Structure formats: C-alpha cells, structure tokens
XYZ file of N, CA and C in Angstrom:
240
model
N -55.460 -26.361 -12.633
C -55.325 -25.050 -13.236
C -54.047 -25.026 -14.080
N -54.153 -24.611 -15.300
C -53.014 -24.605 -16.221
C -52.083 -23.434 -15.906
N -50.792 -23.718 -16.006
C -49.805 -22.658 -15.796
C -49.548 -21.957 -17.120
N -49.547 -20.644 -17.067
C -49.311 -19.862 -18.275
C -47.813 -19.646 -18.473
N -47.126 -19.309 -17.399
C -45.692 -19.073 -17.479
C -44.944 -20.233 -16.831
N -43.734 -20.513 -17.298
C -42.950 -21.557 -16.642
C -42.528 -21.108 -15.241
N -42.149 -22.069 -14.432
C -41.765 -21.761 -13.057
C -40.530 -20.862 -13.018
N -39.561 -21.136 -13.825
C -38.341 -20.334 -13.908
C -38.334 -19.578 -15.232
N -37.814 -18.347 -15.235
C -37.741 -17.627 -16.511
C -36.767 -18.311 -17.470
N -37.117 -18.289 -18.731
C -36.253 -18.905 -19.729
C -35.153 -17.933 -20.133
N -34.178 -18.448 -20.835
C -33.070 -17.612 -21.297
C -33.563 -16.554 -22.272
N -34.498 -16.900 -23.117
C -35.039 -15.939 -24.088
C -35.742 -14.796 -23.360
N -36.493 -15.115 -22.326
C -37.168 -14.069 -21.561
C -36.158 -13.153 -20.883
N -35.129 -13.727 -20.288
C -34.125 -12.926 -19.596
C -33.375 -12.019 -20.562
N -32.973 -12.563 -21.696
C -32.240 -11.763 -22.678
C -33.126 -10.665 -23.247
N -34.396 -10.954 -23.485
C -35.289 -9.933 -24.037
C -35.541 -8.812 -23.039
N -35.671 -9.124 -21.764
C -35.870 -8.075 -20.760
C -34.613 -7.216 -20.624
N -33.458 -7.844 -20.565
C -32.211 -7.094 -20.420
C -31.929 -6.252 -21.651
N -32.112 -6.800 -22.837
C -31.850 -6.021 -24.053
C -32.879 -4.911 -24.225
N -34.130 -5.158 -23.898
C -35.140 -4.098 -23.973
C -34.843 -2.958 -23.018
N -34.396 -3.299 -21.812
C -34.030 -2.275 -20.841
C -32.838 -1.467 -21.329
N -31.831 -2.136 -21.868
C -30.647 -1.436 -22.360
C -30.988 -0.535 -23.541
N -31.805 -1.019 -24.457
C -32.203 -0.197 -25.608
C -32.978 1.031 -25.146
N -33.936 0.847 -24.245
C -34.717 1.969 -23.726
C -33.821 2.978 -23.018
N -32.848 2.503 -22.231
C -31.943 3.390 -21.507
C -31.086 4.209 -22.466
N -30.504 3.560 -23.475
C -29.618 4.282 -24.381
C -30.377 5.229 -25.307
N -31.573 4.880 -25.705
C -32.374 5.811 -26.509
C -32.762 7.025 -25.672
N -33.158 6.807 -24.433
C -33.488 7.920 -23.549
C -32.284 8.783 -23.241
N -31.136 8.152 -23.034
C -29.909 8.901 -22.778
C -29.523 9.738 -23.989
N -29.641 9.163 -25.170
C -29.336 9.918 -26.389
C -30.307 11.084 -26.553
N -31.581 10.864 -26.248
C -32.575 11.921 -26.405
C -32.313 13.076 -25.449
N -31.816 12.786 -24.255
C -31.576 13.850 -23.285
C -30.226 14.523 -23.460
N -29.216 13.788 -23.864
C -27.867 14.346 -23.906
C -27.493 14.876 -25.281
N -27.744 14.141 -26.342
C -27.213 14.554 -27.622
C -28.185 14.617 -28.761
N -29.439 14.401 -28.520
C -30.397 14.365 -29.612
C -30.825 15.749 -30.068
N -31.474 15.829 -31.207
C -31.980 17.112 -31.697
C -33.215 17.543 -30.906
N -33.619 18.796 -31.102
C -34.815 19.267 -30.407
C -36.039 18.503 -30.912
N -36.961 18.239 -29.991
C -38.086 17.366 -30.299
C -39.361 18.122 -30.608
N -39.463 19.359 -30.174
C -40.706 20.096 -30.321
C -41.583 20.002 -29.087
N -41.260 19.094 -28.179
C -41.971 18.983 -26.903
C -41.296 19.941 -25.928
N -42.072 20.876 -25.391
C -41.504 21.967 -24.603
C -40.721 21.459 -23.390
N -41.265 20.473 -22.679
C -40.596 19.979 -21.480
C -39.282 19.271 -21.828
N -39.281 18.437 -22.860
C -38.052 17.744 -23.248
C -37.003 18.705 -23.789
N -37.435 19.718 -24.525
C -36.478 20.689 -25.053
C -35.866 21.532 -23.942
N -36.632 21.847 -22.907
C -36.067 22.611 -21.793
C -35.032 21.784 -21.041
N -35.247 20.480 -20.932
C -34.248 19.611 -20.307
C -33.023 19.488 -21.211
N -33.239 19.468 -22.512
C -32.142 19.293 -23.459
C -31.174 20.470 -23.434
N -31.670 21.690 -23.283
C -30.788 22.854 -23.282
C -30.223 23.141 -21.902
N -30.759 22.527 -20.861
C -30.281 22.744 -19.506
C -29.042 21.893 -19.255
N -28.071 22.434 -18.527
C -26.853 21.679 -18.256
C -26.866 20.991 -16.902
N -27.851 21.277 -16.064
C -27.897 20.650 -14.747
C -28.699 19.353 -14.769
N -29.942 19.423 -15.202
C -30.806 18.253 -15.185
C -30.529 17.290 -16.333
N -29.765 17.737 -17.311
C -29.424 16.854 -18.430
C -28.628 15.647 -17.942
N -27.749 15.866 -16.987
C -26.892 14.795 -16.492
C -27.403 14.187 -15.193
N -28.519 14.683 -14.677
C -29.030 14.208 -13.392
C -29.482 12.752 -13.459
N -30.299 12.409 -14.435
C -30.843 11.050 -14.522
C -29.746 10.018 -14.794
N -28.822 10.244 -15.749
C -27.768 9.237 -15.937
C -26.851 9.087 -14.724
N -26.641 10.168 -13.972
C -25.778 10.067 -12.801
C -26.483 9.460 -11.596
N -27.802 9.333 -11.657
C -28.515 8.686 -10.556
C -28.128 7.218 -10.415
N -27.804 6.573 -11.512
C -27.486 5.142 -11.468
C -26.226 4.877 -10.638
N -25.068 5.501 -10.934
C -23.895 5.198 -10.105
C -24.023 5.728 -8.676
N -24.655 6.881 -8.497
C -24.810 7.411 -7.142
C -25.725 6.537 -6.305
N -26.770 6.009 -6.896
C -27.660 5.113 -6.163
C -26.936 3.823 -5.810
N -26.160 3.294 -6.739
C -25.395 2.076 -6.452
C -24.397 2.322 -5.325
N -23.715 3.456 -5.356
C -22.774 3.793 -4.286
C -23.492 3.908 -2.948
N -24.633 4.575 -2.923
C -25.393 4.760 -1.691
C -25.845 3.421 -1.120
N -26.336 2.546 -1.965
C -26.813 1.233 -1.504
C -25.653 0.406 -0.959
N -24.531 0.394 -1.663
C -23.382 -0.396 -1.211
C -22.817 0.166 0.087
N -22.695 1.495 0.185
C -22.167 2.104 1.406
C -23.081 1.832 2.598
N -24.384 1.899 2.403
C -25.299 1.601 3.500
C -25.248 0.135 3.889
N -25.112 -0.745 2.914
C -25.025 -2.171 3.226
C -23.761 -2.468 4.032
N -22.630 -1.881 3.634
C -21.378 -2.098 4.364
C -21.493 -1.547 5.779
N -22.074 -0.363 5.922
C -22.275 0.201 7.255
C -23.167 -0.664 8.118
N -24.213 -1.210 7.524
C -25.113 -2.091 8.267
C -24.387 -3.361 8.689
N -23.511 -3.897 7.847
C -22.753 -5.094 8.211
C -21.788 -4.803 9.357
N -21.137 -3.636 9.334
C -20.271 -3.253 10.452
C -21.078 -3.135 11.743
N -22.253 -2.552 11.658
C -23.100 -2.371 12.836
C -23.554 -3.721 13.392
N -23.975 -4.625 12.530
C -24.482 -5.922 12.994
C -23.376 -6.803 13.562
N -22.171 -6.679 13.036
C -21.088 -7.570 13.453
C -20.154 -6.954 14.485
N -20.516 -5.808 15.026
C -19.639 -5.198 16.036
C -20.026 -5.603 17.435
C-alpha cells in the first residue's frame, strides 16, 4: 500500500500550518477588536460590545495559566 504522506511532517508543512494559524488568528482578532462594521448582525453586536470583544483573545493566556497551574498541582500531589 502506497503512503500518501511522509512518516514525519516536513518543514514546509509545519511552517504552513503555523503561519496559516497565525494569519487566521490575527485576522479574526482584527475583525473583533478594531475592524469596521461587517453588516452581519451577530459580528456587529460583538464588535460594539466591550465584554465579549476581549473574551476570545483572553482565553488563550487564561487557558495556558489554568493548564500550567493544574499540571504543577498534579506534580505536587504525585510527588508528596
């Protein structure tokens, strides 16, 4: 059976996934925080709101903090 993908991801694949993710994130962040009104009712309501506008971008550091704090707590529990 022929392999379609290589066993390990190539550098081009890794760079394209990371750059695509970064581009998508920054375009979405610009659309929610500083972009003009779009005409889509749901997106415009998020754009004028001051609470949910910052909710999605702040999920990234808060989630990272939560994961790291839980991991450290679990390590203390296992090694005590």
